[in-house]
mmCIF file of C-alpha atoms in Angstrom:
data_model
loop_
_atom_site.group_PDB
_atom_site.id
_atom_site.type_symbol
_atom_site.label_atom_id
_atom_site.label_comp_id
_atom_site.label_asym_id
_atom_site.label_seq_id
_atom_site.Cartn_x
_atom_site.Cartn_y
_atom_site.Cartn_z
ATOM 1 C CA UNK A 1 -8.640 26.815 -6.075
ATOM 2 C CA UNK A 2 -8.079 26.054 -9.753
ATOM 3 C CA UNK A 3 -11.175 25.628 -11.904
ATOM 4 C CA UNK A 4 -9.776 22.407 -13.413
ATOM 5 C CA UNK A 5 -8.490 20.184 -10.601
ATOM 6 C CA UNK A 6 -7.702 21.260 -7.054
ATOM 7 C CA UNK A 7 -4.699 19.311 -5.737
ATOM 8 C CA UNK A 8 -4.287 18.511 -2.059
ATOM 9 C CA UNK A 9 -3.672 15.860 0.559
ATOM 10 C CA UNK A 10 -5.006 13.940 3.488
ATOM 11 C CA UNK A 11 -3.812 16.386 6.129
ATOM 12 C CA UNK A 12 -2.564 16.094 9.684
ATOM 13 C CA UNK A 13 -4.998 17.633 12.177
ATOM 14 C CA UNK A 14 -2.595 17.752 15.122
ATOM 15 C CA UNK A 15 -3.519 20.896 17.042
ATOM 16 C CA UNK A 16 -7.167 20.854 16.000
ATOM 17 C CA UNK A 17 -9.287 19.798 13.039
ATOM 18 C CA UNK A 18 -9.263 23.303 11.557
ATOM 19 C CA UNK A 19 -6.272 24.909 13.286
ATOM 20 C CA UNK A 20 -3.938 22.010 12.565
ATOM 21 C CA UNK A 21 -5.543 20.901 9.312
ATOM 22 C CA UNK A 22 -5.542 24.321 7.662
ATOM 23 C CA UNK A 23 -1.992 25.007 8.843
ATOM 24 C CA UNK A 24 -0.771 21.705 7.402
ATOM 25 C CA UNK A 25 -2.612 22.314 4.119
ATOM 26 C CA UNK A 26 -1.011 25.730 3.738
ATOM 27 C CA UNK A 27 2.426 24.333 4.588
ATOM 28 C CA UNK A 28 2.338 21.677 1.841
ATOM 29 C CA UNK A 29 0.577 23.852 -0.764
ATOM 30 C CA UNK A 30 -2.709 21.938 -0.690
ATOM 31 C CA UNK A 31 -5.693 23.393 -2.546
ATOM 32 C CA UNK A 32 -8.070 20.910 -0.888
ATOM 33 C CA UNK A 33 -7.928 18.671 2.157
ATOM 34 C CA UNK A 34 -9.159 15.314 3.369
ATOM 35 C CA UNK A 35 -9.516 14.614 7.090
ATOM 36 C CA UNK A 36 -10.632 11.976 9.535
ATOM 37 C CA UNK A 37 -13.338 13.228 11.892
ATOM 38 C CA UNK A 38 -12.913 10.245 14.224
ATOM 39 C CA UNK A 39 -10.279 7.586 14.890
ATOM 40 C CA UNK A 40 -9.939 5.660 11.615
ATOM 41 C CA UNK A 41 -9.004 2.364 13.282
ATOM 42 C CA UNK A 42 -11.659 2.057 15.992
ATOM 43 C CA UNK A 43 -15.447 2.228 16.332
ATOM 44 C CA UNK A 44 -15.186 5.136 18.778
ATOM 45 C CA UNK A 45 -17.229 8.211 17.815
ATOM 46 C CA UNK A 46 -15.767 11.676 18.337
ATOM 47 C CA UNK A 47 -18.176 14.605 18.612
ATOM 48 C CA UNK A 48 -15.415 17.063 17.821
ATOM 49 C CA UNK A 49 -14.987 20.700 18.824
ATOM 50 C CA UNK A 50 -17.786 23.007 17.617
ATOM 51 C CA UNK A 51 -15.382 25.958 17.320
ATOM 52 C CA UNK A 52 -12.968 23.934 15.177
ATOM 53 C CA UNK A 53 -15.851 22.589 13.076
ATOM 54 C CA UNK A 54 -17.152 26.100 12.424
ATOM 55 C CA UNK A 55 -13.686 27.379 11.536
ATOM 56 C CA UNK A 56 -13.154 24.598 9.010
ATOM 57 C CA UNK A 57 -16.632 25.058 7.534
ATOM 58 C CA UNK A 58 -15.980 28.785 7.128
ATOM 59 C CA UNK A 59 -12.664 28.278 5.343
ATOM 60 C CA UNK A 60 -12.447 28.515 1.570
ATOM 61 C CA UNK A 61 -10.600 25.198 1.361
ATOM 62 C CA UNK A 62 -12.635 22.342 -0.185
ATOM 63 C CA UNK A 63 -12.787 19.570 2.426
ATOM 64 C CA UNK A 64 -13.625 15.859 2.309
ATOM 65 C CA UNK A 65 -13.932 13.441 5.224
ATOM 66 C CA UNK A 66 -12.780 9.832 5.155
ATOM 67 C CA UNK A 67 -14.758 7.223 7.102
ATOM 68 C CA UNK A 68 -12.955 4.773 9.413
ATOM 69 C CA UNK A 69 -11.351 1.743 7.789
ATOM 70 C CA UNK A 70 -13.383 -0.780 9.818
ATOM 71 C CA UNK A 71 -16.648 0.036 8.043
ATOM 72 C CA UNK A 72 -18.010 -2.922 6.070
ATOM 73 C CA UNK A 73 -21.670 -3.102 5.072
ATOM 74 C CA UNK A 74 -21.023 -6.458 3.408
ATOM 75 C CA UNK A 75 -19.889 -8.181 6.594
ATOM 76 C CA UNK A 76 -21.765 -11.292 7.795
ATOM 77 C CA UNK A 77 -20.987 -10.283 11.393
ATOM 78 C CA UNK A 78 -23.901 -8.475 13.045
ATOM 79 C CA UNK A 79 -21.693 -6.356 15.285
ATOM 80 C CA UNK A 80 -19.618 -5.126 12.328
ATOM 81 C CA UNK A 81 -22.737 -4.270 10.368
ATOM 82 C CA UNK A 82 -24.343 -2.426 13.287
ATOM 83 C CA UNK A 83 -21.149 -0.514 14.019
ATOM 84 C CA UNK A 84 -20.806 0.383 10.328
ATOM 85 C CA UNK A 85 -24.279 1.908 10.352
ATOM 86 C CA UNK A 86 -23.476 3.942 13.475
ATOM 87 C CA UNK A 87 -20.108 5.141 12.177
ATOM 88 C CA UNK A 88 -21.352 6.223 8.747
ATOM 89 C CA UNK A 89 -24.357 7.998 10.271
ATOM 90 C CA UNK A 90 -21.942 9.797 12.596
ATOM 91 C CA UNK A 91 -19.398 10.606 9.868
ATOM 92 C CA UNK A 92 -22.059 11.996 7.537
ATOM 93 C CA UNK A 93 -23.342 14.209 10.370
ATOM 94 C CA UNK A 94 -19.823 15.373 11.216
ATOM 95 C CA UNK A 95 -19.137 15.916 7.528
ATOM 96 C CA UNK A 96 -22.090 18.277 7.348
ATOM 97 C CA UNK A 97 -20.852 20.161 10.431
ATOM 98 C CA UNK A 98 -17.425 20.838 8.900
ATOM 99 C CA UNK A 99 -18.807 21.709 5.461
ATOM 100 C CA UNK A 100 -17.373 18.614 3.782
ATOM 101 C CA UNK A 101 -18.237 18.086 0.126
ATOM 102 C CA UNK A 102 -18.117 14.313 0.502
ATOM 103 C CA UNK A 103 -17.537 11.436 2.904
ATOM 104 C CA UNK A 104 -15.354 8.677 1.469
ATOM 105 C CA UNK A 105 -16.183 5.083 2.415
ATOM 106 C CA UNK A 106 -14.505 1.847 1.359
ATOM 107 C CA UNK A 107 -16.949 -0.363 -0.500
ATOM 108 C CA UNK A 108 -16.316 -3.390 1.711
ATOM 109 C CA UNK A 109 -16.126 -7.153 1.439
ATOM 110 C CA UNK A 110 -18.532 -10.071 1.525
ATOM 111 C CA UNK A 111 -15.985 -11.890 3.722
ATOM 112 C CA UNK A 112 -17.467 -15.398 4.084
ATOM 113 C CA UNK A 113 -20.986 -14.873 2.737
ATOM 114 C CA UNK A 114 -22.291 -14.696 -0.809
ATOM 115 C CA UNK A 115 -21.981 -11.542 -2.858
ATOM 116 C CA UNK A 116 -25.776 -11.434 -3.251
ATOM 117 C CA UNK A 117 -26.278 -11.483 0.520
ATOM 118 C CA UNK A 118 -23.688 -8.739 0.958
ATOM 119 C CA UNK A 119 -25.334 -6.529 -1.666
ATOM 120 C CA UNK A 120 -28.710 -7.119 -0.001
ATOM 121 C CA UNK A 121 -27.256 -5.791 3.251
ATOM 122 C CA UNK A 122 -25.979 -2.692 1.473
ATOM 123 C CA UNK A 123 -29.467 -2.030 0.169
ATOM 124 C CA UNK A 124 -31.083 -2.583 3.547
ATOM 125 C CA UNK A 125 -28.597 -0.765 5.767
ATOM 126 C CA UNK A 126 -26.686 1.827 3.709
ATOM 127 C CA UNK A 127 -29.493 3.167 1.525
ATOM 128 C CA UNK A 128 -31.536 4.488 4.511
ATOM 129 C CA UNK A 129 -28.511 6.503 5.679
ATOM 130 C CA UNK A 130 -28.477 8.363 2.369
ATOM 131 C CA UNK A 131 -32.020 9.501 3.040
ATOM 132 C CA UNK A 132 -30.872 11.034 6.335
ATOM 133 C CA UNK A 133 -28.308 13.362 4.718
ATOM 134 C CA UNK A 134 -29.516 16.937 5.292
ATOM 135 C CA UNK A 135 -29.990 19.409 2.489
ATOM 136 C CA UNK A 136 -26.572 20.719 1.527
ATOM 137 C CA UNK A 137 -24.901 17.819 3.353
ATOM 138 C CA UNK A 138 -22.002 15.791 1.938
ATOM 139 C CA UNK A 139 -22.280 13.125 -0.719
ATOM 140 C CA UNK A 140 -21.283 9.580 0.219
ATOM 141 C CA UNK A 141 -18.358 8.662 -2.026
ATOM 142 C CA UNK A 142 -17.804 4.979 -2.801
ATOM 143 C CA UNK A 143 -14.120 4.033 -3.023
ATOM 144 C CA UNK A 144 -13.448 0.757 -4.896
ATOM 145 C CA UNK A 145 -10.639 -1.324 -3.436
ATOM 146 C CA UNK A 146 -7.637 -3.193 -4.874
ATOM 147 C CA UNK A 147 -9.497 -6.480 -5.423
ATOM 148 C CA UNK A 148 -8.059 -8.546 -2.591
ATOM 149 C CA UNK A 149 -10.228 -11.240 -0.984
ATOM 150 C CA UNK A 150 -13.996 -10.955 -1.412
ATOM 151 C CA UNK A 151 -14.050 -7.220 -2.108
ATOM 152 C CA UNK A 152 -17.387 -6.018 -3.483
ATOM 153 C CA UNK A 153 -15.878 -3.301 -5.688
ATOM 154 C CA UNK A 154 -12.475 -3.310 -7.367
ATOM 155 C CA UNK A 155 -12.825 -2.501 -11.058
ATOM 156 C CA UNK A 156 -14.893 0.517 -12.028
ATOM 157 C CA UNK A 157 -17.464 -1.843 -13.558
ATOM 158 C CA UNK A 158 -18.053 -3.330 -10.088
ATOM 159 C CA UNK A 159 -19.662 -0.018 -9.166
ATOM 160 C CA UNK A 160 -22.660 -0.922 -11.344
ATOM 161 C CA UNK A 161 -24.255 -3.498 -8.988
ATOM 162 C CA UNK A 162 -23.314 -1.360 -5.977
ATOM 163 C CA UNK A 163 -25.148 1.643 -7.402
ATOM 164 C CA UNK A 164 -28.105 -0.577 -8.227
ATOM 165 C CA UNK A 165 -28.210 -1.752 -4.603
ATOM 166 C CA UNK A 166 -28.360 1.912 -3.581
ATOM 167 C CA UNK A 167 -31.052 2.635 -6.199
ATOM 168 C CA UNK A 168 -28.740 5.138 -7.913
ATOM 169 C CA UNK A 169 -29.387 7.558 -5.072
ATOM 170 C CA UNK A 170 -28.478 11.161 -5.979
ATOM 171 C CA UNK A 171 -26.249 11.535 -2.899
ATOM 172 C CA UNK A 172 -23.949 8.692 -3.983
ATOM 173 C CA UNK A 173 -20.697 9.623 -5.683
ATOM 174 C CA UNK A 174 -17.405 7.901 -6.473
ATOM 175 C CA UNK A 175 -13.867 8.326 -5.170
ATOM 176 C CA UNK A 176 -11.399 6.727 -7.589
ATOM 177 C CA UNK A 177 -8.108 5.638 -6.045
ATOM 178 C CA UNK A 178 -5.474 5.268 -8.784
ATOM 179 C CA UNK A 179 -3.421 2.712 -6.841
ATOM 180 C CA UNK A 180 -6.525 0.596 -6.200
ATOM 181 C CA UNK A 181 -7.644 0.808 -9.825
ATOM 182 C CA UNK A 182 -4.178 -0.192 -11.059
ATOM 183 C CA UNK A 183 -3.977 -3.071 -8.575
ATOM 184 C CA UNK A 184 -7.428 -4.232 -9.693
ATOM 185 C CA UNK A 185 -6.249 -4.492 -13.312
ATOM 186 C CA UNK A 186 -6.857 -1.097 -14.917
ATOM 187 C CA UNK A 187 -3.513 -0.478 -16.606
ATOM 188 C CA UNK A 188 -3.178 3.277 -16.198
ATOM 189 C CA UNK A 189 0.476 3.106 -17.294
ATOM 190 C CA UNK A 190 -0.258 1.600 -20.725
ATOM 191 C CA UNK A 191 -0.970 3.739 -23.809
ATOM 192 C CA UNK A 192 -4.684 4.499 -23.737
ATOM 193 C CA UNK A 193 -5.069 3.038 -20.235
ATOM 194 C CA UNK A 194 -6.173 6.230 -18.515
ATOM 195 C CA UNK A 195 -8.747 7.048 -21.186
ATOM 196 C CA UNK A 196 -10.088 3.477 -21.199
ATOM 197 C CA UNK A 197 -10.478 3.445 -17.423
ATOM 198 C CA UNK A 198 -12.150 6.839 -17.168
ATOM 199 C CA UNK A 199 -14.407 6.121 -20.134
ATOM 200 C CA UNK A 200 -15.470 2.863 -18.477
ATOM 201 C CA UNK A 201 -16.101 4.708 -15.214
ATOM 202 C CA UNK A 202 -18.270 7.257 -16.985
ATOM 203 C CA UNK A 203 -20.227 4.494 -18.723
ATOM 204 C CA UNK A 204 -20.868 2.782 -15.372
ATOM 205 C CA UNK A 205 -21.388 5.817 -13.117
ATOM 206 C CA UNK A 206 -21.929 8.898 -15.297
ATOM 207 C CA UNK A 207 -21.428 12.186 -13.487
ATOM 208 C CA UNK A 208 -20.629 10.553 -10.132
ATOM 209 C CA UNK A 209 -16.849 11.009 -9.948
ATOM 210 C CA UNK A 210 -16.312 13.553 -7.148
ATOM 211 C CA UNK A 211 -12.789 12.849 -5.865
ATOM 212 C CA UNK A 212 -9.587 11.135 -6.997
ATOM 213 C CA UNK A 213 -7.106 9.634 -4.571
ATOM 214 C CA UNK A 214 -3.887 10.226 -6.509
ATOM 215 C CA UNK A 215 -1.465 7.504 -5.498
ATOM 216 C CA UNK A 216 1.250 5.682 -7.399
ATOM 217 C CA UNK A 217 1.639 1.928 -6.819
ATOM 218 C CA UNK A 218 4.491 -0.080 -5.326
ATOM 219 C CA UNK A 219 3.186 -3.182 -7.133
ATOM 220 C CA UNK A 220 2.460 -4.156 -10.724
ATOM 221 C CA UNK A 221 -0.868 -3.854 -12.502
ATOM 222 C CA UNK A 222 -3.339 -6.528 -11.412
ATOM 223 C CA UNK A 223 -1.431 -7.352 -8.222
ATOM 224 C CA UNK A 224 -4.511 -6.846 -5.997
ATOM 225 C CA UNK A 225 -2.146 -5.237 -3.489
ATOM 226 C CA UNK A 226 -3.000 -1.900 -1.898
ATOM 227 C CA UNK A 227 0.449 -0.368 -1.423
ATOM 228 C CA UNK A 228 0.690 3.334 -2.232
ATOM 229 C CA UNK A 229 3.831 4.961 -3.606
ATOM 230 C CA UNK A 230 4.890 8.569 -4.194
ATOM 231 C CA UNK A 231 3.877 10.096 -7.525
ATOM 232 C CA UNK A 232 6.238 8.995 -10.292
ATOM 233 C CA UNK A 233 8.151 6.595 -8.041
ATOM 234 C CA UNK A 234 5.944 3.554 -8.646
ATOM 235 C CA UNK A 235 4.705 1.377 -11.485
ATOM 236 C CA UNK A 236 2.088 3.887 -12.684
ATOM 237 C CA UNK A 237 4.591 6.691 -13.227
ATOM 238 C CA UNK A 238 4.021 10.437 -13.416
ATOM 239 C CA UNK A 239 2.651 10.915 -16.946
ATOM 240 C CA UNK A 240 -0.682 9.113 -16.386
ATOM 241 C CA UNK A 241 -1.574 11.654 -13.698
ATOM 242 C CA UNK A 242 -1.229 14.422 -16.298
ATOM 243 C CA UNK A 243 -3.560 12.437 -18.552
ATOM 244 C CA UNK A 244 -6.048 12.007 -15.737
ATOM 245 C CA UNK A 245 -6.243 15.758 -15.246
ATOM 246 C CA UNK A 246 -6.863 16.327 -18.975
ATOM 247 C CA UNK A 247 -9.644 13.815 -19.436
ATOM 248 C CA UNK A 248 -13.147 15.330 -19.733
ATOM 249 C CA UNK A 249 -14.546 13.045 -16.998
ATOM 250 C CA UNK A 250 -12.238 14.604 -14.375
ATOM 251 C CA UNK A 251 -13.092 18.247 -15.075
ATOM 252 C CA UNK A 252 -13.440 20.011 -11.726
ATOM 253 C CA UNK A 253 -12.650 16.855 -9.727
ATOM 254 C CA UNK A 254 -10.071 17.352 -6.927
ATOM 255 C CA UNK A 255 -6.997 15.131 -6.563
ATOM 256 C CA UNK A 256 -5.968 14.119 -3.039
ATOM 257 C CA UNK A 257 -2.675 12.368 -2.340
ATOM 258 C CA UNK A 258 -2.407 9.571 0.244
ATOM 259 C CA UNK A 259 1.247 8.866 -0.441
ATOM 260 C CA UNK A 260 4.036 7.674 1.906
ATOM 261 C CA UNK A 261 5.992 10.134 3.999
ATOM 262 C CA UNK A 262 5.289 13.280 5.956
ATOM 263 C CA UNK A 263 5.013 16.976 5.115
ATOM 264 C CA UNK A 264 8.172 17.136 3.004
ATOM 265 C CA UNK A 265 6.963 14.304 0.763
ATOM 266 C CA UNK A 266 3.432 15.699 0.596
ATOM 267 C CA UNK A 267 4.893 19.024 -0.519
ATOM 268 C CA UNK A 268 6.920 17.310 -3.258
ATOM 269 C CA UNK A 269 4.006 15.218 -4.502
ATOM 270 C CA UNK A 270 1.641 18.193 -4.625
ATOM 271 C CA UNK A 271 4.230 20.310 -6.460
ATOM 272 C CA UNK A 272 4.737 17.545 -9.027
ATOM 273 C CA UNK A 273 0.996 17.138 -9.616
ATOM 274 C CA UNK A 274 0.652 20.907 -10.062
ATOM 275 C CA UNK A 275 3.402 20.786 -12.684
ATOM 276 C CA UNK A 276 1.646 17.888 -14.418
ATOM 277 C CA UNK A 277 -1.561 19.924 -14.406
ATOM 278 C CA UNK A 278 0.003 22.512 -16.703
ATOM 279 C CA UNK A 279 -1.031 22.530 -20.410
ATOM 280 C CA UNK A 280 -0.091 19.410 -22.359
ATOM 281 C CA UNK A 281 3.104 19.149 -24.370
ATOM 282 C CA UNK A 282 4.742 16.434 -26.443
ATOM 283 C CA UNK A 283 2.894 13.146 -26.430
ATOM 284 C CA UNK A 284 0.219 14.257 -23.969
ATOM 285 C CA UNK A 285 -2.968 15.742 -25.302
ATOM 286 C CA UNK A 286 -5.756 18.043 -24.340
ATOM 287 C CA UNK A 287 -9.254 16.473 -24.407
ATOM 288 C CA UNK A 288 -10.245 15.542 -27.948
ATOM 289 C CA UNK A 289 -6.739 15.382 -29.401
ATOM 290 C CA UNK A 290 -4.386 12.465 -30.169
ATOM 291 C CA UNK A 291 -3.098 10.982 -26.934
ATOM 292 C CA UNK A 292 0.371 9.632 -27.661
ATOM 293 C CA UNK A 293 3.283 10.310 -29.934
ATOM 294 C CA UNK A 294 4.697 6.911 -30.932
ATOM 295 C CA UNK A 295 8.440 6.479 -30.770
ATOM 296 C CA UNK A 296 9.857 3.445 -32.493
ATOM 297 C CA UNK A 297 11.722 1.162 -30.117
ATOM 298 C CA UNK A 298 10.590 3.026 -26.981
ATOM 299 C CA UNK A 299 8.771 1.095 -24.291
ATOM 300 C CA UNK A 300 5.932 2.158 -22.028
ATOM 301 C CA UNK A 301 6.036 1.605 -18.260
ATOM 302 C CA UNK A 302 3.790 -1.425 -18.783
ATOM 303 C CA UNK A 303 6.485 -2.999 -20.974
ATOM 304 C CA UNK A 304 4.717 -2.709 -24.330
ATOM 305 C CA UNK A 305 6.512 -1.000 -27.244
ATOM 306 C CA UNK A 306 5.045 2.451 -27.852
ATOM 307 C CA UNK A 307 4.947 1.681 -31.559
ATOM 308 C CA UNK A 308 2.507 -1.190 -31.006
ATOM 309 C CA UNK A 309 -1.192 -0.425 -31.162
ATOM 310 C CA UNK A 310 -2.779 -0.894 -27.732
ATOM 311 C CA UNK A 311 -6.408 -1.974 -27.639
ATOM 312 C CA UNK A 312 -8.664 -1.146 -24.697
ATOM 313 C CA UNK A 313 -11.564 -3.468 -24.033
ATOM 314 C CA UNK A 314 -14.525 -1.061 -23.799
ATOM 315 C CA UNK A 315 -16.348 -3.399 -21.421
ATOM 316 C CA UNK A 316 -13.521 -3.572 -18.899
ATOM 317 C CA UNK A 317 -11.233 -0.618 -19.477
ATOM 318 C CA UNK A 318 -8.238 -2.970 -19.516
ATOM 319 C CA UNK A 319 -5.509 -2.796 -22.143
ATOM 320 C CA UNK A 320 -5.224 -5.832 -24.439
#
């Protein structure tokens, strides 16, 4: 694993969590892996195979688990809330058994109730689960969403109230999805957009970034649409991912692709990110240096002339 940013994928576990997952990771050149430890689209709980769990835990590959998509601690429906508690308790336990560094959970939606009521539920029902994490167990990684509907977290600033509801518990981390952030309005494609977003994240949740879901976007900035695209094939483009890996806030943070396609596409996306991880050239910069080389008449992927000064609002991380 590289000391700067391990690059990997959400892997197929056909053939066994470890047997299939490690084989797939090796096939696509992954330096880390993310897995589901239970069906992501149901409330069913899978106890797994102890032999597979032990094999994965003993591997040298950094592993993260992703919680099922149905989890929503902000839901006004009692059954959904109760099932969310059971699933996250289970996933954190399974994460510990496989040696996962973190368990990723979507931050949820208030649906039809007030945001205050939803945040109260998070305090009452999610915070106690953090206290149950065993010593050496995985962190719980909050993944902000694209901003659709009554989502509780979309921009990185939305993490502030969420962390307050969880009393800034030391086992809470952050998983930043680049497609979600872009859809929520963080213009990663604009000059200065990556730095503004990561600086705003650090100001809101210092030291809590533990994983990056590296996904391009099929839709424009601020669309509030969660539609992933292959790296460099969407509206974000390839260059911002190089910038992400050179920002001080991301030092040592793994990148995990969740891009369209199967093994062949995963292999291509990982290879491209590894190339982008190489030392900066041209307009890119290493931490502390000038970020862009202006070219008169050229246009950025966001449509603004490179020669124009771009201003980032320090309170929002958005480009003005």
